PDB file of C-alpha atoms in Angstrom:
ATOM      1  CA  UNK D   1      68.006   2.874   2.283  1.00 46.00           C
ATOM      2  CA  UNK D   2      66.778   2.789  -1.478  1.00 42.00           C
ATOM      3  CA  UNK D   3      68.704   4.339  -4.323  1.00 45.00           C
ATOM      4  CA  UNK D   4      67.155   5.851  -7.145  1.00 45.00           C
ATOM      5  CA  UNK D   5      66.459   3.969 -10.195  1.00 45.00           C
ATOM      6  CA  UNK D   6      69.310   4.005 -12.877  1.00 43.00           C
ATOM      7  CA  UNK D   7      67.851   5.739 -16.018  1.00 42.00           C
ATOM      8  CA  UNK D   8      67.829   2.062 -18.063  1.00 43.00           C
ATOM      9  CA  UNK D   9      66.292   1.199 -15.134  1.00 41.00           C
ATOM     10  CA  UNK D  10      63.257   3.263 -14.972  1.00 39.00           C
ATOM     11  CA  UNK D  11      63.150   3.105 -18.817  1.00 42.00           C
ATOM     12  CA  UNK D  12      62.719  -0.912 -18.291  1.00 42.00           C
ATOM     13  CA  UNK D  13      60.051  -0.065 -15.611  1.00 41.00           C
ATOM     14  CA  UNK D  14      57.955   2.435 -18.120  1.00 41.00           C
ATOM     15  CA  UNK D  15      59.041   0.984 -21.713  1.00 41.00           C
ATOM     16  CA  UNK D  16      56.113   1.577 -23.746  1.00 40.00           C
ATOM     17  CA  UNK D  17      55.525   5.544 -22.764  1.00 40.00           C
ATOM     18  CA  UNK D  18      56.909   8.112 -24.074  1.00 38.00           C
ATOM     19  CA  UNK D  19      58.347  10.934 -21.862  1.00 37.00           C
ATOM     20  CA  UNK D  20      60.289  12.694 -23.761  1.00 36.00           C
ATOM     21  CA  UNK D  21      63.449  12.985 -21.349  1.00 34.00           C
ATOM     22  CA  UNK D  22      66.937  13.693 -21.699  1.00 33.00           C
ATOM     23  CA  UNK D  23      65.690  15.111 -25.498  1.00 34.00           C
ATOM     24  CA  UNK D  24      65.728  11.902 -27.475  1.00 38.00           C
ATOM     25  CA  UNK D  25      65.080  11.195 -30.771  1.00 44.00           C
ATOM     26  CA  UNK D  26      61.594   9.852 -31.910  1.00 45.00           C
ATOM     27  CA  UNK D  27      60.512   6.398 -31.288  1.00 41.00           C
ATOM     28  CA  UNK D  28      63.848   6.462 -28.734  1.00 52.00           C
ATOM     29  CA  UNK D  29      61.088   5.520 -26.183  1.00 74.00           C
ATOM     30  CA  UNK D  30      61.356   1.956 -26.649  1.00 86.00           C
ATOM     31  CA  UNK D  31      64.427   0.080 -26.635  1.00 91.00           C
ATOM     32  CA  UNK D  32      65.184  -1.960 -30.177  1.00 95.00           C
ATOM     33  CA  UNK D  33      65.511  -5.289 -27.664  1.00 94.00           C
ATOM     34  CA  UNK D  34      61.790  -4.352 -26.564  1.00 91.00           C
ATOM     35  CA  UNK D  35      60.559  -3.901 -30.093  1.00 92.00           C
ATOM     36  CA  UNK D  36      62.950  -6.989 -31.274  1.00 94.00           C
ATOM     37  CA  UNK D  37      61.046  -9.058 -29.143  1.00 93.00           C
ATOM     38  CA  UNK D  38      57.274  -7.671 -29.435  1.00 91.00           C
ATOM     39  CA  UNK D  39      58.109  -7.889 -33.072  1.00 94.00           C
ATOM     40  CA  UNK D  40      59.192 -11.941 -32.475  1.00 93.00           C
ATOM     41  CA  UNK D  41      55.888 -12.485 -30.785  1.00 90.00           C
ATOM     42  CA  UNK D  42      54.566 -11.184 -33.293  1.00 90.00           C
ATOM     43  CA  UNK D  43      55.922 -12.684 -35.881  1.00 93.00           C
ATOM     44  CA  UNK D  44      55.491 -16.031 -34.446  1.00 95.00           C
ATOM     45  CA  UNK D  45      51.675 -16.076 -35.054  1.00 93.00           C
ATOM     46  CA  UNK D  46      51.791 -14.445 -38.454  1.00 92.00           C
ATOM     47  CA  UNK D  47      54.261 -17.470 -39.299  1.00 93.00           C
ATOM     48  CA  UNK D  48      51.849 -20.230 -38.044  1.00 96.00           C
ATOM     49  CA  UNK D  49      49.319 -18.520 -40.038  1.00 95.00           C
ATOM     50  CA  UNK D  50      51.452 -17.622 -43.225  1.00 91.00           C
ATOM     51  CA  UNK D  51      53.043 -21.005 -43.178  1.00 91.00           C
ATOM     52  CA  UNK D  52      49.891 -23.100 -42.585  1.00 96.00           C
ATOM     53  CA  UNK D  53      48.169 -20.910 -45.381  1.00 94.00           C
ATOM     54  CA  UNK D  54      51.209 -21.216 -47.813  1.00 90.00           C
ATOM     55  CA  UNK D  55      51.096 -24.998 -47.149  1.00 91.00           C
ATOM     56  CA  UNK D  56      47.218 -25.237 -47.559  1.00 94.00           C
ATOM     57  CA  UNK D  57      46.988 -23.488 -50.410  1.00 93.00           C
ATOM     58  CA  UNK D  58      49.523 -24.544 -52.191  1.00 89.00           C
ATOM     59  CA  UNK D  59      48.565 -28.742 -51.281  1.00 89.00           C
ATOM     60  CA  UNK D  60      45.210 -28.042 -52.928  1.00 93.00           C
ATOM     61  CA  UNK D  61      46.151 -25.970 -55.897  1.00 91.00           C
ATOM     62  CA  UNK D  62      44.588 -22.598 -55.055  1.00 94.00           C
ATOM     63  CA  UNK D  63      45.259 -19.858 -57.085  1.00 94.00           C
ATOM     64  CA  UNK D  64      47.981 -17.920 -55.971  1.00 92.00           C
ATOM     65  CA  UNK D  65      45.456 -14.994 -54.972  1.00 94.00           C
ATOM     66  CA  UNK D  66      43.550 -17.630 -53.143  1.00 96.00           C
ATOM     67  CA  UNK D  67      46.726 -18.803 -51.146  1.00 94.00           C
ATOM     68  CA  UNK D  68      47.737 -15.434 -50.110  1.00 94.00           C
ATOM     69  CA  UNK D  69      44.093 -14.628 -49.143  1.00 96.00           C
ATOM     70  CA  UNK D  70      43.949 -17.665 -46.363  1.00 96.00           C
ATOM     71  CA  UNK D  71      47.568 -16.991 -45.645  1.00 95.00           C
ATOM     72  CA  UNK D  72      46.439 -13.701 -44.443  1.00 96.00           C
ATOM     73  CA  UNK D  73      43.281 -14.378 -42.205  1.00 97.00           C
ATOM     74  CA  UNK D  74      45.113 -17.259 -41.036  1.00 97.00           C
ATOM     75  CA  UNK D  75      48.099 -15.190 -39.541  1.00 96.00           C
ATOM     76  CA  UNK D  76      45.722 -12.523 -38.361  1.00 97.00           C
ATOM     77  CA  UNK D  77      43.695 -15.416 -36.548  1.00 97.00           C
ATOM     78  CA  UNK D  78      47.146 -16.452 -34.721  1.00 97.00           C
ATOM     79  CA  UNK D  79      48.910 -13.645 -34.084  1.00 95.00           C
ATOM     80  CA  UNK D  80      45.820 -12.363 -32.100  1.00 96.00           C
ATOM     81  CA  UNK D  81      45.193 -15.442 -30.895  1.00 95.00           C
ATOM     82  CA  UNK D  82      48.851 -16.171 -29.337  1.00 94.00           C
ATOM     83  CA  UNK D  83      48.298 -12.398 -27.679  1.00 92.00           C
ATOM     84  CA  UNK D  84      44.879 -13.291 -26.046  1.00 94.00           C
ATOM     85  CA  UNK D  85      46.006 -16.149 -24.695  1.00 94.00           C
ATOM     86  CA  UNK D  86      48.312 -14.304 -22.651  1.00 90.00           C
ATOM     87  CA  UNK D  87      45.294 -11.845 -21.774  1.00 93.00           C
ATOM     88  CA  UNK D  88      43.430 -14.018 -20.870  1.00 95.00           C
ATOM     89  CA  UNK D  89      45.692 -15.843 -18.470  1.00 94.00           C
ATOM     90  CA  UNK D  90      45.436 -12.295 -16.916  1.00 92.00           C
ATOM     91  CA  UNK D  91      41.924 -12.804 -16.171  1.00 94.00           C
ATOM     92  CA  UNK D  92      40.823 -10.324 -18.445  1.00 94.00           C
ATOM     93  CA  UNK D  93      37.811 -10.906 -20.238  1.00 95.00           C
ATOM     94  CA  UNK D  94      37.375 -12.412 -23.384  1.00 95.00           C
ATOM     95  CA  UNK D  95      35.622  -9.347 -25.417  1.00 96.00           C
ATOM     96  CA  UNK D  96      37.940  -7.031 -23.854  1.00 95.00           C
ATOM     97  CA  UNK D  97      41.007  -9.599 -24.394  1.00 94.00           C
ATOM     98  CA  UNK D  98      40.084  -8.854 -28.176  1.00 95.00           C
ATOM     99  CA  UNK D  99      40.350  -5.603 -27.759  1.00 94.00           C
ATOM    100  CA  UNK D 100      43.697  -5.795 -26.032  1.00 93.00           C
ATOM    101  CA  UNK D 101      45.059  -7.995 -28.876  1.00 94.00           C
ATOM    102  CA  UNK D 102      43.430  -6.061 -31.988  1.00 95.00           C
ATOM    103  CA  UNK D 103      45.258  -2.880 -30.207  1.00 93.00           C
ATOM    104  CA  UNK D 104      48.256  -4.709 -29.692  1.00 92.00           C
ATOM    105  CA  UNK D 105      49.233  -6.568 -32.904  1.00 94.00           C
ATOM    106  CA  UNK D 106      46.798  -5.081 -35.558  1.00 96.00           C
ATOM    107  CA  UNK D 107      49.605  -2.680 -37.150  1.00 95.00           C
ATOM    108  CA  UNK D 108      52.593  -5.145 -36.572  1.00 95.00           C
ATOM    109  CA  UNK D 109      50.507  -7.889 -38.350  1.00 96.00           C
ATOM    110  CA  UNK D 110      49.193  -6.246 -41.673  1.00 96.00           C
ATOM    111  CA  UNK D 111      52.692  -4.823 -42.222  1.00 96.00           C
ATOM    112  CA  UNK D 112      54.318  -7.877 -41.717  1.00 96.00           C
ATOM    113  CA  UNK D 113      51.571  -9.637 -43.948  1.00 95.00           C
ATOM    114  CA  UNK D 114      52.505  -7.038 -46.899  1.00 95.00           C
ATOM    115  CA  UNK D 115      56.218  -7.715 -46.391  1.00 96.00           C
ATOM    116  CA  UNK D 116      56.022 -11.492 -46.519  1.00 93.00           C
ATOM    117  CA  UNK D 117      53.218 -11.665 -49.004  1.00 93.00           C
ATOM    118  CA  UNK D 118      54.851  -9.161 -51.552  1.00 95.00           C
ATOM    119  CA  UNK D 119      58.068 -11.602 -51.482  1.00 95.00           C
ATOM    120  CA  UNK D 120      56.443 -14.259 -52.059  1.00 93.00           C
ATOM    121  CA  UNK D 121      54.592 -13.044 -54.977  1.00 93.00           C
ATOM    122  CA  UNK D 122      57.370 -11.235 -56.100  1.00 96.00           C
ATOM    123  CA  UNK D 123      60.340 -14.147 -56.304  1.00 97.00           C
ATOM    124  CA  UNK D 124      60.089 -15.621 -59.642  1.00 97.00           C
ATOM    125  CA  UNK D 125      58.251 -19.312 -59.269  1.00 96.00           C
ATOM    126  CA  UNK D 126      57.810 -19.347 -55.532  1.00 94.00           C
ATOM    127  CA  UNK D 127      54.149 -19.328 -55.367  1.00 91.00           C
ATOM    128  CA  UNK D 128      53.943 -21.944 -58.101  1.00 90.00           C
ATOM    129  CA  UNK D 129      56.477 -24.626 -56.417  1.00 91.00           C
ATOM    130  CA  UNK D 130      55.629 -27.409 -55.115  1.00 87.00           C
ATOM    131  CA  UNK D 131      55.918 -28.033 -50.964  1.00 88.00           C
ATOM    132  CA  UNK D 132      58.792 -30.278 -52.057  1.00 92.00           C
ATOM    133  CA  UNK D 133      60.618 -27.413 -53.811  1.00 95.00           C
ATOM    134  CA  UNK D 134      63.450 -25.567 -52.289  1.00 97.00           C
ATOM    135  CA  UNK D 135      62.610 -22.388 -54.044  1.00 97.00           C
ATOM    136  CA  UNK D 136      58.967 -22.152 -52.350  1.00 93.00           C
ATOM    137  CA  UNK D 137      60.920 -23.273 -48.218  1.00 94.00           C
ATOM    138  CA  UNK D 138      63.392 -20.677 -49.081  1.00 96.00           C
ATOM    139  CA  UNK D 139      61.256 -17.610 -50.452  1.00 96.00           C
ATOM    140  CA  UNK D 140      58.554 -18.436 -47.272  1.00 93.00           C
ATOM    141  CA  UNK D 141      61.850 -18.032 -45.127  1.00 95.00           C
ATOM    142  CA  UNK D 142      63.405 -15.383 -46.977  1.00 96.00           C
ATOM    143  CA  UNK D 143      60.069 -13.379 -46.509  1.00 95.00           C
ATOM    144  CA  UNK D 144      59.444 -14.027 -42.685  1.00 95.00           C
ATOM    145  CA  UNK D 145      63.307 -12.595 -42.208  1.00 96.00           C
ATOM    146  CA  UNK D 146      62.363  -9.762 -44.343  1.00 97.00           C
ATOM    147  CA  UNK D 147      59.522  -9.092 -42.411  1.00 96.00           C
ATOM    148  CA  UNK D 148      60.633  -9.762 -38.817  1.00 97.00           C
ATOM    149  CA  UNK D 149      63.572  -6.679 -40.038  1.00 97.00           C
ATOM    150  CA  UNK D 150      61.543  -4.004 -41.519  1.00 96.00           C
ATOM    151  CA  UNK D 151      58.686  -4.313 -38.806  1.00 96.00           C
ATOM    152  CA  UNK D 152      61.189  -3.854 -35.804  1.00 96.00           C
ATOM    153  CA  UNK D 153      61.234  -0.487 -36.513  1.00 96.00           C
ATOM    154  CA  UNK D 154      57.471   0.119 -37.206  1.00 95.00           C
ATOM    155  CA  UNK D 155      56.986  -1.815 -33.709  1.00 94.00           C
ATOM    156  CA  UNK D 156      59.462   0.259 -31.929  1.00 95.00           C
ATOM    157  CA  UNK D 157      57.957   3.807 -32.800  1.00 94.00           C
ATOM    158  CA  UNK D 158      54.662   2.351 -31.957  1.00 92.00           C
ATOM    159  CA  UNK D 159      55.778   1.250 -28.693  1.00 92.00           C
ATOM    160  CA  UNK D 160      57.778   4.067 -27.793  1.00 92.00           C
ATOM    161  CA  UNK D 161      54.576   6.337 -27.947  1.00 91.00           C
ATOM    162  CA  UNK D 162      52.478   3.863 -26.416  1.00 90.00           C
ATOM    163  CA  UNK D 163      51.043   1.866 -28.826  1.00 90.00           C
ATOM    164  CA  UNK D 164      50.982  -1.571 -30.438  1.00 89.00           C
ATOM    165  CA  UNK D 165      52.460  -4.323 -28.095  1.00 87.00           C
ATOM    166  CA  UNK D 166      52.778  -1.506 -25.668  1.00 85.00           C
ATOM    167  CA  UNK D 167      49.073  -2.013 -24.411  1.00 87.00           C
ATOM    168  CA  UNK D 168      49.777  -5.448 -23.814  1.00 85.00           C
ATOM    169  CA  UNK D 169      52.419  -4.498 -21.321  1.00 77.00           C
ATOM    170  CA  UNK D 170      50.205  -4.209 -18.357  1.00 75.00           C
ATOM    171  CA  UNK D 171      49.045  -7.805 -18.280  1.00 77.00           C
ATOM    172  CA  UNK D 172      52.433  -9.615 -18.373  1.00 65.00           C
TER     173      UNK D 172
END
């Protein structure tokens, strides 16, 4: 005999699309644990790339425009990286795998990148210490926490109407 799914249970089963039931507020349609850990994934490519760019630029004295420029493309380049690879361990194609990821982390990315970016430029003297300094380890942190708390929220509305990490949903 089966038993009909609890309600958290068929919201685990269809996280990611919006139904509207039992009147909830917006962007209710994901769970925060759901966007928390989209928004981790996430967040874990734009660091590669934001630290690695941080750390190049700053090792071979680019101007701080420069720096922020390569710290950019670089997390773009991971973030959708770390999501095809996943794809494509699904057997999707690799032109459609892009797809997949530029759908999936596109949003999530570029806000995160303005979050983290903006710190950094914006703490007094982090952009101009040294990879030795404490100030320029601490603002890079500082701004990936930042980030990884303000984009929850953008990654859970995005989700909960079916968009964002959503679409990556059906190849896990």
């Amino acid at each position: 005999m089966t038993h009909p799914a609890s309600p958290h249970e068929h919201q685990r089963e269809h996280e990611g699309h919006h139904h509207g039931h039992h009147h909830a507020p917006a962007g209710a349609g994901a769970s925060w644990r759901t966007a928390a850990q989209a928004t981790l994934h996430c967040l874990t490519g734009c660091a590669i790339g934001e630290v690695l760019g941080m750390v190049v630029g700053t090792a071979a004295g680019l101007h701080n425009a420069a720096t922020v420029t390569v710290s950019i493309a670089l997390a773009f380049v991971f973030g959708y990286a770390l999501t095809m690879r996943g794809v494509l361990r699904a057997g999707v194609p690799l032109r459609q795998a892009l797809k997949v990821a530029l759908a999936a982390d596109t949003v999530s990315i570029a806000v995160m990148e303005l979050i983290d970016n903006t710190v950094m430029v914006g703490v007094p003297g982090a952009m101009d210490a040294g990879l030795a300094d404490a100030l320029f380890w601490v603002s890079l942190l500082l701004s990936l926490a930042l980030a990884f708390v303000l984009t929850t929220p953008v990654n859970r509305w995005m989700i909960g109407r079916g968009k964002g990490h959503a679409v990556v949903h059906a190849y896990h």
